PDB file of C-alpha atoms in Angstrom:
ATOM      1  CA  MET U   1    -114.034 -22.110-181.138  1.00 93.00           C
ATOM      2  CA  LEU U   2    -116.674 -20.016-179.510  1.00 96.00           C
ATOM      3  CA  ILE U   3    -120.138 -21.534-180.514  1.00 97.00           C
ATOM      4  CA  ALA U   4    -123.330 -19.493-179.538  1.00 97.00           C
ATOM      5  CA  ASP U   5    -126.951 -20.825-179.557  1.00 95.00           C
ATOM      6  CA  THR U   6    -129.555 -18.148-179.593  1.00 97.00           C
ATOM      7  CA  ASN U   7    -133.511 -18.314-179.317  1.00 97.00           C
ATOM      8  CA  GLU U   8    -136.252 -15.506-179.344  1.00 97.00           C
ATOM      9  CA  PHE U   9    -134.970 -14.550-175.680  1.00 96.00           C
ATOM     10  CA  HIS U  10    -131.353 -13.672-176.869  1.00 96.00           C
ATOM     11  CA  PRO U  11    -131.750 -13.379-181.161  1.00 97.00           C
ATOM     12  CA  LEU U  12    -129.239 -13.509-183.683  1.00 97.00           C
ATOM     13  CA  ILE U  13    -129.578  -9.634-184.909  1.00 97.00           C
ATOM     14  CA  ASN U  14    -126.182  -8.683-187.207  1.00 97.00           C
ATOM     15  CA  ALA U  15    -124.819 -12.167-188.216  1.00 96.00           C
ATOM     16  CA  GLU U  16    -122.162  -9.922-189.750  1.00 95.00           C
ATOM     17  CA  GLN U  17    -121.176  -8.419-186.589  1.00 96.00           C
ATOM     18  CA  TYR U  18    -121.137 -12.410-185.086  1.00 96.00           C
ATOM     19  CA  LYS U  19    -119.122 -14.040-187.972  1.00 94.00           C
ATOM     20  CA  SER U  20    -116.244 -11.137-188.321  1.00 93.00           C
ATOM     21  CA  SER U  21    -115.744 -10.472-184.318  1.00 94.00           C
ATOM     22  CA  ARG U  22    -112.541 -12.105-182.904  1.00 91.00           C
ATOM     23  CA  GLU U  23    -112.354 -13.449-179.708  1.00 89.00           C
ATOM     24  CA  PRO U  24    -109.044 -13.141-177.336  1.00 87.00           C
ATOM     25  CA  ASP U  25    -107.381 -16.075-179.550  1.00 83.00           C
ATOM     26  CA  GLY U  26    -107.819 -14.567-182.261  1.00 85.00           C
ATOM     27  CA  THR U  27    -110.714 -17.092-183.755  1.00 86.00           C
ATOM     28  CA  TYR U  28    -113.746 -15.519-185.586  1.00 91.00           C
ATOM     29  CA  HIS U  29    -117.425 -17.001-185.458  1.00 94.00           C
ATOM     30  CA  PRO U  30    -118.221 -19.164-188.185  1.00 93.00           C
ATOM     31  CA  VAL U  31    -121.155 -21.428-186.489  1.00 95.00           C
ATOM     32  CA  ILE U  32    -124.395 -20.490-184.789  1.00 97.00           C
ATOM     33  CA  ILE U  33    -127.150 -23.021-183.394  1.00 98.00           C
ATOM     34  CA  ALA U  34    -130.274 -21.499-183.582  1.00 98.00           C
ATOM     35  CA  ARG U  35    -133.552 -22.893-181.852  1.00 98.00           C
ATOM     36  CA  ALA U  36    -136.112 -24.124-184.031  1.00 98.00           C
ATOM     37  CA  THR U  37    -138.994 -25.717-181.906  1.00 98.00           C
ATOM     38  CA  TYR U  38    -140.347 -26.085-178.161  1.00 98.00           C
ATOM     39  CA  SER U  39    -142.402 -29.522-178.128  1.00 96.00           C
ATOM     40  CA  ASP U  40    -144.505 -29.993-180.866  1.00 96.00           C
ATOM     41  CA  THR U  41    -146.824 -26.545-181.400  1.00 97.00           C
ATOM     42  CA  HIS U  42    -144.218 -23.930-180.669  1.00 98.00           C
ATOM     43  CA  VAL U  43    -141.496 -22.218-183.882  1.00 98.00           C
ATOM     44  CA  ASP U  44    -139.447 -20.085-181.945  1.00 98.00           C
ATOM     45  CA  ASN U  45    -140.149 -16.880-182.915  1.00 98.00           C
ATOM     46  CA  ALA U  46    -136.552 -15.920-183.606  1.00 97.00           C
ATOM     47  CA  TYR U  47    -135.891 -18.996-186.044  1.00 98.00           C
ATOM     48  CA  VAL U  48    -136.508 -17.691-188.657  1.00 97.00           C
ATOM     49  CA  SER U  49    -134.954 -14.255-188.394  1.00 97.00           C
ATOM     50  CA  THR U  50    -131.600 -15.769-187.252  1.00 97.00           C
ATOM     51  CA  ILE U  51    -131.201 -18.553-189.610  1.00 96.00           C
ATOM     52  CA  ASN U  52    -132.121 -16.011-192.577  1.00 95.00           C
ATOM     53  CA  LEU U  53    -129.452 -13.925-191.285  1.00 96.00           C
ATOM     54  CA  ALA U  54    -127.191 -16.549-190.929  1.00 95.00           C
ATOM     55  CA  ARG U  55    -127.447 -18.009-194.274  1.00 92.00           C
ATOM     56  CA  ALA U  56    -126.856 -14.410-195.939  1.00 92.00           C
ATOM     57  CA  ALA U  57    -123.875 -14.458-194.004  1.00 92.00           C
ATOM     58  CA  GLY U  58    -122.175 -17.719-194.732  1.00 90.00           C
ATOM     59  CA  LEU U  59    -122.461 -19.099-191.058  1.00 92.00           C
ATOM     60  CA  HIS U  60    -123.036 -22.470-190.778  1.00 92.00           C
ATOM     61  CA  ILE U  61    -126.393 -23.362-188.686  1.00 94.00           C
ATOM     62  CA  GLY U  62    -126.871 -25.801-185.675  1.00 95.00           C
ATOM     63  CA  HIS U  63    -130.415 -25.927-185.679  1.00 97.00           C
ATOM     64  CA  TYR U  64    -132.014 -27.482-181.931  1.00 97.00           C
ATOM     65  CA  GLY U  65    -135.368 -28.834-180.884  1.00 98.00           C
ATOM     66  CA  TYR U  66    -136.630 -28.944-177.179  1.00 98.00           C
ATOM     67  CA  LEU U  67    -137.647 -32.027-176.219  1.00 97.00           C
ATOM     68  CA  THR U  68    -140.555 -31.396-173.276  1.00 97.00           C
ATOM     69  CA  ALA U  69    -140.536 -33.995-170.114  1.00 94.00           C
ATOM     70  CA  GLY U  70    -144.048 -34.824-171.335  1.00 89.00           C
ATOM     71  CA  GLY U  71    -144.267 -34.627-174.835  1.00 94.00           C
ATOM     72  CA  ASN U  72    -144.262 -37.255-177.851  1.00 96.00           C
ATOM     73  CA  PRO U  73    -140.666 -37.692-178.969  1.00 95.00           C
ATOM     74  CA  VAL U  74    -141.909 -38.854-182.115  1.00 95.00           C
ATOM     75  CA  SER U  75    -144.328 -36.194-182.553  1.00 96.00           C
ATOM     76  CA  GLU U  76    -141.935 -33.169-181.415  1.00 97.00           C
ATOM     77  CA  GLY U  77    -139.022 -34.998-183.863  1.00 94.00           C
ATOM     78  CA  THR U  78    -141.294 -34.575-186.845  1.00 94.00           C
ATOM     79  CA  PHE U  79    -142.596 -31.040-186.009  1.00 96.00           C
ATOM     80  CA  PHE U  80    -138.697 -29.974-185.342  1.00 96.00           C
ATOM     81  CA  ALA U  81    -138.049 -31.525-188.954  1.00 92.00           C
ATOM     82  CA  ARG U  82    -140.739 -30.542-191.277  1.00 92.00           C
ATOM     83  CA  THR U  83    -140.156 -26.834-189.701  1.00 95.00           C
ATOM     84  CA  ILE U  84    -136.373 -27.069-190.709  1.00 93.00           C
ATOM     85  CA  LEU U  85    -137.606 -27.972-194.376  1.00 88.00           C
ATOM     86  CA  ASP U  86    -140.451 -24.917-194.206  1.00 90.00           C
ATOM     87  CA  HIS U  87    -138.049 -22.750-194.026  1.00 91.00           C
ATOM     88  CA  GLY U  88    -134.960 -23.913-196.207  1.00 85.00           C
ATOM     89  CA  GLY U  89    -133.687 -27.235-195.274  1.00 85.00           C
ATOM     90  CA  LEU U  90    -130.353 -28.183-194.499  1.00 83.00           C
ATOM     91  CA  LYS U  91    -127.094 -27.170-195.738  1.00 81.00           C
ATOM     92  CA  LEU U  92    -123.791 -29.585-195.911  1.00 75.00           C
ATOM     93  CA  GLY U  93    -122.185 -27.849-192.995  1.00 82.00           C
ATOM     94  CA  ASP U  94    -125.452 -27.987-190.684  1.00 90.00           C
ATOM     95  CA  SER U  95    -125.649 -29.717-187.933  1.00 91.00           C
ATOM     96  CA  VAL U  96    -129.247 -30.957-185.888  1.00 94.00           C
ATOM     97  CA  TRP U  97    -129.948 -31.500-181.996  1.00 96.00           C
ATOM     98  CA  CYS U  98    -131.698 -32.765-179.928  1.00 96.00           C
ATOM     99  CA  ASP U  99    -132.433 -30.253-176.114  1.00 97.00           C
ATOM    100  CA  ASP U 100    -133.327 -32.835-173.535  1.00 97.00           C
ATOM    101  CA  GLU U 101    -133.038 -31.622-170.238  1.00 95.00           C
ATOM    102  CA  GLU U 102    -136.486 -32.700-168.612  1.00 93.00           C
ATOM    103  CA  GLY U 103    -138.152 -35.548-167.083  1.00 91.00           C
ATOM    104  CA  SER U 104    -137.413 -38.612-165.005  1.00 90.00           C
ATOM    105  CA  GLY U 105    -135.220 -41.718-165.408  1.00 91.00           C
ATOM    106  CA  ILE U 106    -133.557 -42.803-168.604  1.00 91.00           C
ATOM    107  CA  GLN U 107    -133.926 -40.467-170.891  1.00 92.00           C
ATOM    108  CA  THR U 108    -132.317 -42.445-174.450  1.00 92.00           C
ATOM    109  CA  PRO U 109    -135.350 -43.613-175.481  1.00 92.00           C
ATOM    110  CA  ARG U 110    -136.912 -40.453-175.970  1.00 93.00           C
ATOM    111  CA  ALA U 111    -133.908 -39.244-177.557  1.00 93.00           C
ATOM    112  CA  MET U 112    -133.247 -41.543-179.911  1.00 92.00           C
ATOM    113  CA  ASN U 113    -137.440 -41.403-180.767  1.00 92.00           C
ATOM    114  CA  PHE U 114    -136.595 -37.565-181.196  1.00 94.00           C
ATOM    115  CA  LEU U 115    -133.825 -37.770-183.630  1.00 91.00           C
ATOM    116  CA  GLY U 116    -135.266 -41.177-185.445  1.00 86.00           C
ATOM    117  CA  ALA U 117    -138.357 -39.274-186.269  1.00 88.00           C
ATOM    118  CA  ALA U 118    -136.399 -35.868-187.358  1.00 90.00           C
ATOM    119  CA  HIS U 119    -133.779 -37.958-189.175  1.00 84.00           C
ATOM    120  CA  SER U 120    -136.744 -39.678-191.379  1.00 78.00           C
ATOM    121  CA  VAL U 121    -138.319 -37.002-191.998  1.00 82.00           C
ATOM    122  CA  LEU U 122    -135.000 -34.895-193.574  1.00 80.00           C
ATOM    123  CA  HIS U 123    -135.066 -37.677-195.811  1.00 64.00           C
ATOM    124  CA  ASP U 124    -131.684 -39.661-194.384  1.00 49.00           C
ATOM    125  CA  ALA U 125    -129.764 -36.883-194.991  1.00 50.00           C
ATOM    126  CA  LEU U 126    -126.031 -37.153-194.493  1.00 47.00           C
ATOM    127  CA  ILE U 127    -126.310 -35.083-191.550  1.00 60.00           C
ATOM    128  CA  ASP U 128    -125.092 -36.436-188.192  1.00 71.00           C
ATOM    129  CA  GLU U 129    -127.067 -35.815-185.081  1.00 87.00           C
ATOM    130  CA  GLY U 130    -126.346 -35.390-181.759  1.00 92.00           C
ATOM    131  CA  VAL U 131    -128.081 -34.488-178.229  1.00 96.00           C
ATOM    132  CA  TYR U 132    -127.883 -31.407-175.526  1.00 96.00           C
ATOM    133  CA  SER U 133    -128.162 -31.732-172.187  1.00 96.00           C
ATOM    134  CA  GLY U 134    -126.541 -30.234-168.897  1.00 95.00           C
ATOM    135  CA  ALA U 135    -123.333 -32.303-167.363  1.00 94.00           C
ATOM    136  CA  ALA U 136    -125.416 -33.570-163.925  1.00 94.00           C
ATOM    137  CA  PHE U 137    -128.687 -34.796-166.170  1.00 95.00           C
ATOM    138  CA  TRP U 138    -126.492 -36.207-168.805  1.00 93.00           C
ATOM    139  CA  VAL U 139    -124.755 -38.650-166.257  1.00 93.00           C
ATOM    140  CA  ALA U 140    -128.100 -38.992-164.298  1.00 94.00           C
ATOM    141  CA  HIS U 141    -130.363 -39.963-167.825  1.00 94.00           C
ATOM    142  CA  LEU U 142    -128.445 -40.106-170.873  1.00 91.00           C
ATOM    143  CA  GLY U 143    -125.891 -41.999-170.035  1.00 83.00           C
ATOM    144  CA  SER U 144    -126.510 -44.882-172.594  1.00 82.00           C
ATOM    145  CA  LEU U 145    -126.829 -43.050-175.244  1.00 84.00           C
ATOM    146  CA  PRO U 146    -125.228 -44.270-178.343  1.00 82.00           C
ATOM    147  CA  SER U 147    -121.483 -43.683-179.028  1.00 77.00           C
ATOM    148  CA  GLY U 148    -122.105 -42.368-182.838  1.00 77.00           C
ATOM    149  CA  LEU U 149    -124.015 -39.475-181.610  1.00 87.00           C
ATOM    150  CA  HIS U 150    -122.658 -35.747-181.123  1.00 92.00           C
ATOM    151  CA  ARG U 151    -122.518 -34.678-177.392  1.00 94.00           C
ATOM    152  CA  TRP U 152    -123.227 -31.219-176.244  1.00 96.00           C
ATOM    153  CA  VAL U 153    -122.477 -30.557-172.492  1.00 96.00           C
ATOM    154  CA  ALA U 154    -123.790 -27.510-170.216  1.00 96.00           C
ATOM    155  CA  SER U 155    -121.769 -27.186-167.289  1.00 95.00           C
ATOM    156  CA  TYR U 156    -121.082 -23.440-166.237  1.00 93.00           C
ATOM    157  CA  GLY U 157    -118.972 -21.749-163.766  1.00 81.00           C
ATOM    158  CA  SER U 158    -116.553 -24.844-163.433  1.00 78.00           C
ATOM    159  CA  ALA U 159    -114.395 -26.223-165.441  1.00 88.00           C
ATOM    160  CA  ASP U 160    -115.082 -28.540-168.786  1.00 92.00           C
ATOM    161  CA  PRO U 161    -116.798 -31.526-167.701  1.00 91.00           C
ATOM    162  CA  LYS U 162    -114.937 -33.154-170.426  1.00 90.00           C
ATOM    163  CA  LEU U 163    -117.632 -36.514-170.278  1.00 90.00           C
ATOM    164  CA  ALA U 164    -116.626 -39.505-172.318  1.00 88.00           C
ATOM    165  CA  GLY U 165    -117.329 -38.502-176.233  1.00 89.00           C
ATOM    166  CA  GLU U 166    -118.043 -35.060-175.418  1.00 92.00           C
ATOM    167  CA  ASP U 167    -117.482 -33.007-178.635  1.00 94.00           C
ATOM    168  CA  LEU U 168    -118.802 -29.528-177.323  1.00 95.00           C
ATOM    169  CA  TRP U 169    -118.853 -27.901-173.971  1.00 96.00           C
ATOM    170  CA  GLN U 170    -121.629 -25.069-173.240  1.00 96.00           C
ATOM    171  CA  PHE U 171    -119.536 -23.193-170.738  1.00 96.00           C
ATOM    172  CA  ALA U 172    -121.904 -19.784-170.364  1.00 94.00           C
ATOM    173  CA  ASP U 173    -125.313 -18.924-170.138  1.00 93.00           C
ATOM    174  CA  ASN U 174    -124.554 -14.987-169.743  1.00 93.00           C
ATOM    175  CA  ARG U 175    -122.117 -14.387-172.469  1.00 94.00           C
ATOM    176  CA  ASP U 176    -121.763 -10.973-174.446  1.00 95.00           C
ATOM    177  CA  VAL U 177    -121.557 -12.050-177.962  1.00 95.00           C
ATOM    178  CA  PRO U 178    -121.688  -9.101-180.614  1.00 96.00           C
ATOM    179  CA  GLY U 179    -124.603  -9.486-182.961  1.00 97.00           C
ATOM    180  CA  VAL U 180    -126.657 -11.474-180.350  1.00 97.00           C
ATOM    181  CA  GLN U 181    -129.086  -9.533-178.576  1.00 96.00           C
ATOM    182  CA  GLY U 182    -128.169  -9.778-174.595  1.00 90.00           C
ATOM    183  CA  PRO U 183    -125.891 -11.778-172.804  1.00 94.00           C
ATOM    184  CA  CYS U 184    -126.560 -15.697-174.392  1.00 95.00           C
ATOM    185  CA  ASP U 185    -125.555 -19.094-174.386  1.00 96.00           C
ATOM    186  CA  ALA U 186    -122.094 -19.713-175.482  1.00 96.00           C
ATOM    187  CA  SER U 187    -120.168 -22.889-176.006  1.00 96.00           C
ATOM    188  CA  ILE U 188    -116.433 -23.891-176.470  1.00 95.00           C
ATOM    189  CA  TYR U 189    -115.636 -26.673-179.862  1.00 94.00           C
ATOM    190  CA  LYS U 190    -111.874 -27.214-179.408  1.00 88.00           C
ATOM    191  CA  GLY U 191    -111.154 -27.463-182.962  1.00 88.00           C
ATOM    192  CA  THR U 192    -111.105 -25.764-185.952  1.00 89.00           C
ATOM    193  CA  LEU U 193    -113.491 -24.903-188.656  1.00 88.00           C
ATOM    194  CA  ASP U 194    -112.944 -27.977-190.802  1.00 85.00           C
ATOM    195  CA  ASP U 195    -112.595 -30.318-187.704  1.00 89.00           C
ATOM    196  CA  TRP U 196    -116.421 -29.356-187.249  1.00 89.00           C
ATOM    197  CA  LEU U 197    -117.324 -29.589-190.769  1.00 84.00           C
ATOM    198  CA  LYS U 198    -115.832 -33.200-190.549  1.00 82.00           C
ATOM    199  CA  MET U 199    -117.839 -33.574-187.331  1.00 85.00           C
ATOM    200  CA  VAL U 200    -121.174 -32.725-188.467  1.00 84.00           C
ATOM    201  CA  SER U 201    -121.148 -33.305-191.987  1.00 72.00           C
ATOM    202  CA  PRO U 202    -118.521 -36.106-192.924  1.00 58.00           C
ATOM    203  CA  PRO U 203    -117.873 -35.958-197.105  1.00 49.00           C
ATOM    204  CA  ALA U 204    -117.897 -38.500-198.975  1.00 45.00           C
ATOM    205  CA  THR U 205    -114.680 -39.755-200.162  1.00 42.00           C
ATOM    206  CA  PRO U 206    -113.796 -40.241-204.067  1.00 40.00           C
ATOM    207  CA  SER U 207    -111.861 -42.496-205.371  1.00 40.00           C
ATOM    208  CA  PRO U 208    -108.439 -40.823-206.900  1.00 39.00           C
ATOM    209  CA  THR U 209    -109.236 -41.804-210.834  1.00 42.00           C
ATOM    210  CA  HIS U 210    -110.484 -38.576-212.177  1.00 43.00           C
ATOM    211  CA  ILE U 211    -114.402 -38.205-212.722  1.00 48.00           C
ATOM    212  CA  GLN U 212    -114.440 -37.064-216.576  1.00 45.00           C
ATOM    213  CA  GLU U 213    -115.915 -33.615-215.558  1.00 48.00           C
ATOM    214  CA  ASP U 214    -114.327 -30.448-213.812  1.00 47.00           C
ATOM    215  CA  ASN U 215    -116.414 -28.496-210.763  1.00 53.00           C
ATOM    216  CA  MET U 216    -118.310 -31.423-209.444  1.00 61.00           C
ATOM    217  CA  LEU U 217    -119.597 -29.799-206.391  1.00 60.00           C
ATOM    218  CA  GLN U 218    -119.977 -33.108-204.450  1.00 69.00           C
ATOM    219  CA  TYR U 219    -118.696 -36.568-204.449  1.00 73.00           C
ATOM    220  CA  ILE U 220    -121.128 -39.673-203.319  1.00 82.00           C
ATOM    221  CA  ALA U 221    -119.530 -42.433-201.769  1.00 81.00           C
ATOM    222  CA  ALA U 222    -121.583 -46.069-202.056  1.00 85.00           C
ATOM    223  CA  GLY U 223    -123.991 -46.406-200.108  1.00 85.00           C
ATOM    224  CA  ASP U 224    -124.196 -42.927-198.537  1.00 86.00           C
ATOM    225  CA  ALA U 225    -127.226 -40.321-199.133  1.00 86.00           C
ATOM    226  CA  LEU U 226    -126.927 -36.721-199.963  1.00 84.00           C
ATOM    227  CA  PRO U 227    -129.279 -33.268-199.238  1.00 85.00           C
ATOM    228  CA  ILE U 228    -128.902 -30.755-201.884  1.00 84.00           C
ATOM    229  CA  THR U 229    -130.686 -27.322-202.328  1.00 83.00           C
ATOM    230  CA  TRP U 230    -130.444 -26.230-205.644  1.00 82.00           C
ATOM    231  CA  PRO U 231    -128.999 -22.391-206.757  1.00 80.00           C
ATOM    232  CA  ASP U 232    -131.179 -20.149-208.542  1.00 79.00           C
ATOM    233  CA  GLY U 233    -131.669 -20.290-212.226  1.00 80.00           C
ATOM    234  CA  ALA U 234    -130.727 -24.349-212.079  1.00 83.00           C
ATOM    235  CA  LYS U 235    -132.786 -25.999-214.449  1.00 86.00           C
ATOM    236  CA  ALA U 236    -131.461 -29.538-214.391  1.00 87.00           C
ATOM    237  CA  VAL U 237    -128.991 -31.740-211.992  1.00 86.00           C
ATOM    238  CA  ARG U 238    -126.463 -33.655-213.728  1.00 84.00           C
ATOM    239  CA  LEU U 239    -125.280 -37.189-212.701  1.00 86.00           C
ATOM    240  CA  VAL U 240    -121.659 -38.201-213.627  1.00 83.00           C
ATOM    241  CA  SER U 241    -120.091 -41.442-212.660  1.00 82.00           C
ATOM    242  CA  ASN U 242    -116.459 -42.914-214.193  1.00 76.00           C
ATOM    243  CA  SER U 243    -117.932 -46.483-213.102  1.00 79.00           C
ATOM    244  CA  ASP U 244    -117.703 -49.366-216.499  1.00 77.00           C
ATOM    245  CA  PRO U 245    -120.995 -48.280-218.755  1.00 75.00           C
ATOM    246  CA  THR U 246    -122.071 -51.701-218.509  1.00 80.00           C
ATOM    247  CA  LYS U 247    -122.136 -51.989-214.508  1.00 84.00           C
ATOM    248  CA  PRO U 248    -123.816 -48.342-214.250  1.00 88.00           C
ATOM    249  CA  VAL U 249    -124.111 -46.832-210.492  1.00 90.00           C
ATOM    250  CA  PRO U 250    -128.036 -46.712-209.871  1.00 92.00           C
ATOM    251  CA  VAL U 251    -129.343 -43.432-208.103  1.00 92.00           C
ATOM    252  CA  LYS U 252    -132.732 -42.352-206.571  1.00 92.00           C
ATOM    253  CA  ILE U 253    -133.749 -38.571-206.504  1.00 91.00           C
ATOM    254  CA  ASP U 254    -136.085 -38.655-203.482  1.00 89.00           C
ATOM    255  CA  TRP U 255    -137.651 -34.655-204.229  1.00 88.00           C
ATOM    256  CA  TYR U 256    -138.153 -32.348-201.716  1.00 85.00           C
ATOM    257  CA  ILE U 257    -142.202 -31.929-202.920  1.00 80.00           C
ATOM    258  CA  THR U 258    -144.939 -34.290-203.478  1.00 72.00           C
ATOM    259  CA  ALA U 259    -143.076 -35.889-206.474  1.00 76.00           C
ATOM    260  CA  PRO U 260    -142.253 -39.444-208.199  1.00 84.00           C
ATOM    261  CA  ASP U 261    -138.559 -40.499-206.676  1.00 88.00           C
ATOM    262  CA  THR U 262    -136.297 -40.471-209.920  1.00 91.00           C
ATOM    263  CA  GLN U 263    -134.284 -43.688-210.499  1.00 92.00           C
ATOM    264  CA  VAL U 264    -131.483 -43.272-213.023  1.00 92.00           C
ATOM    265  CA  ASN U 265    -128.435 -45.587-213.735  1.00 91.00           C
ATOM    266  CA  VAL U 266    -124.845 -43.571-214.226  1.00 87.00           C
ATOM    267  CA  GLY U 267    -122.397 -44.828-216.144  1.00 80.00           C
ATOM    268  CA  TYR U 268    -119.197 -43.583-218.008  1.00 71.00           C
ATOM    269  CA  GLY U 269    -119.744 -41.656-221.039  1.00 62.00           C
ATOM    270  CA  ASN U 270    -123.657 -41.484-219.851  1.00 67.00           C
ATOM    271  CA  VAL U 271    -124.478 -37.840-218.395  1.00 73.00           C
ATOM    272  CA  VAL U 272    -127.876 -37.852-217.155  1.00 84.00           C
ATOM    273  CA  ASP U 273    -129.259 -34.875-216.861  1.00 86.00           C
ATOM    274  CA  VAL U 274    -132.576 -35.009-214.735  1.00 90.00           C
ATOM    275  CA  GLU U 275    -135.027 -31.697-215.006  1.00 89.00           C
ATOM    276  CA  ILE U 276    -135.904 -30.491-211.334  1.00 88.00           C
ATOM    277  CA  PRO U 277    -139.830 -30.469-210.679  1.00 84.00           C
ATOM    278  CA  GLY U 278    -139.491 -27.582-208.295  1.00 76.00           C
ATOM    279  CA  GLY U 279    -139.437 -27.348-204.645  1.00 74.00           C
ATOM    280  CA  ARG U 280    -136.307 -26.788-202.170  1.00 77.00           C
ATOM    281  CA  GLY U 281    -133.833 -29.496-203.268  1.00 85.00           C
ATOM    282  CA  ALA U 282    -133.802 -33.142-202.719  1.00 88.00           C
ATOM    283  CA  THR U 283    -131.801 -36.054-201.369  1.00 88.00           C
ATOM    284  CA  LEU U 284    -129.547 -37.924-204.098  1.00 89.00           C
ATOM    285  CA  HIS U 285    -129.513 -41.714-202.708  1.00 89.00           C
ATOM    286  CA  ARG U 286    -126.359 -43.694-204.084  1.00 89.00           C
ATOM    287  CA  SER U 287    -128.437 -46.893-204.323  1.00 89.00           C
ATOM    288  CA  ASP U 288    -125.229 -49.217-204.495  1.00 89.00           C
ATOM    289  CA  ALA U 289    -123.742 -50.828-201.062  1.00 86.00           C
ATOM    290  CA  PRO U 290    -120.125 -50.026-199.707  1.00 82.00           C
ATOM    291  CA  GLY U 291    -118.464 -53.802-201.477  1.00 82.00           C
ATOM    292  CA  SER U 292    -120.742 -54.192-204.367  1.00 86.00           C
ATOM    293  CA  GLU U 293    -119.176 -54.133-207.865  1.00 84.00           C
ATOM    294  CA  THR U 294    -120.006 -50.430-208.516  1.00 85.00           C
ATOM    295  CA  ALA U 295    -118.771 -49.426-205.211  1.00 85.00           C
ATOM    296  CA  THR U 296    -115.271 -47.956-206.359  1.00 81.00           C
ATOM    297  CA  ALA U 297    -116.698 -45.560-209.033  1.00 81.00           C
ATOM    298  CA  ASP U 298    -116.934 -42.055-208.269  1.00 80.00           C
ATOM    299  CA  LEU U 299    -120.294 -40.518-208.785  1.00 83.00           C
ATOM    300  CA  GLY U 300    -120.859 -36.544-208.700  1.00 82.00           C
ATOM    301  CA  PHE U 301    -123.158 -33.747-209.600  1.00 83.00           C
ATOM    302  CA  ILE U 302    -123.467 -30.484-211.207  1.00 82.00           C
ATOM    303  CA  PHE U 303    -126.118 -28.190-211.537  1.00 81.00           C
ATOM    304  CA  THR U 304    -127.473 -26.906-215.278  1.00 80.00           C
ATOM    305  CA  SER U 305    -128.811 -24.001-216.188  1.00 73.00           C
TER     306      SER U 305
END
């Protein structure tokens, strides 16, 4: 699967053309990665237009921030995450990347500080993070990154370097891709769209028990958090569980606006409608831990109007 990454020098200009054009192997382009920020002051001039076009076309979006050599990684990671939130926030299927390709010495602490700051601002969203860099820089400066992070490795004019843990190979910086202005960076993901979505947004695994209400948008497993953005016209988020009513599932709703967190308990037969106060969305935190007495219960949600 080919994935273009864009910035103000080669922006997305026609998302439908990008999405529908085929590669020689017959695959489409369901994912695009857009630069959001450079340092802690510059929002990429094409970021907003790119994500707006991509959202309208139903593309899955990767967001990346460029970490400068002399910058403060916490400040830059915070700025990056706030930029994402200021322009619609994250959706399921999105991915978050730190572009770390400058500086000397071991860069692992700086990349981790950048992603840690971003993760905190993004309300502990159920989105896996990754790091991008060139193969040579990776070996020299990033070899000690934790194994759980996704790895996006650039190496042009040669075979795939296949670094340990590599998930995505950027093979060119001059690829003509329909819908993108000018030759752009392009990467190969060796898997299907379903594989990609499982990698960047691993879904919670529901129990086999029917949850009592159809058309649940998503299940949330014990100990997990899930970012949501409500659709137009939604007035409340409805929480439903099949847990023992005497042992309800504890849930915290962390609103993406200045409002106190909402704490509720959801048990079987206790349909909880929580009024939406405004803003862009929220993160639903299931407060029970894996292995707790309610951990095997399903918890799901739908929107009501």
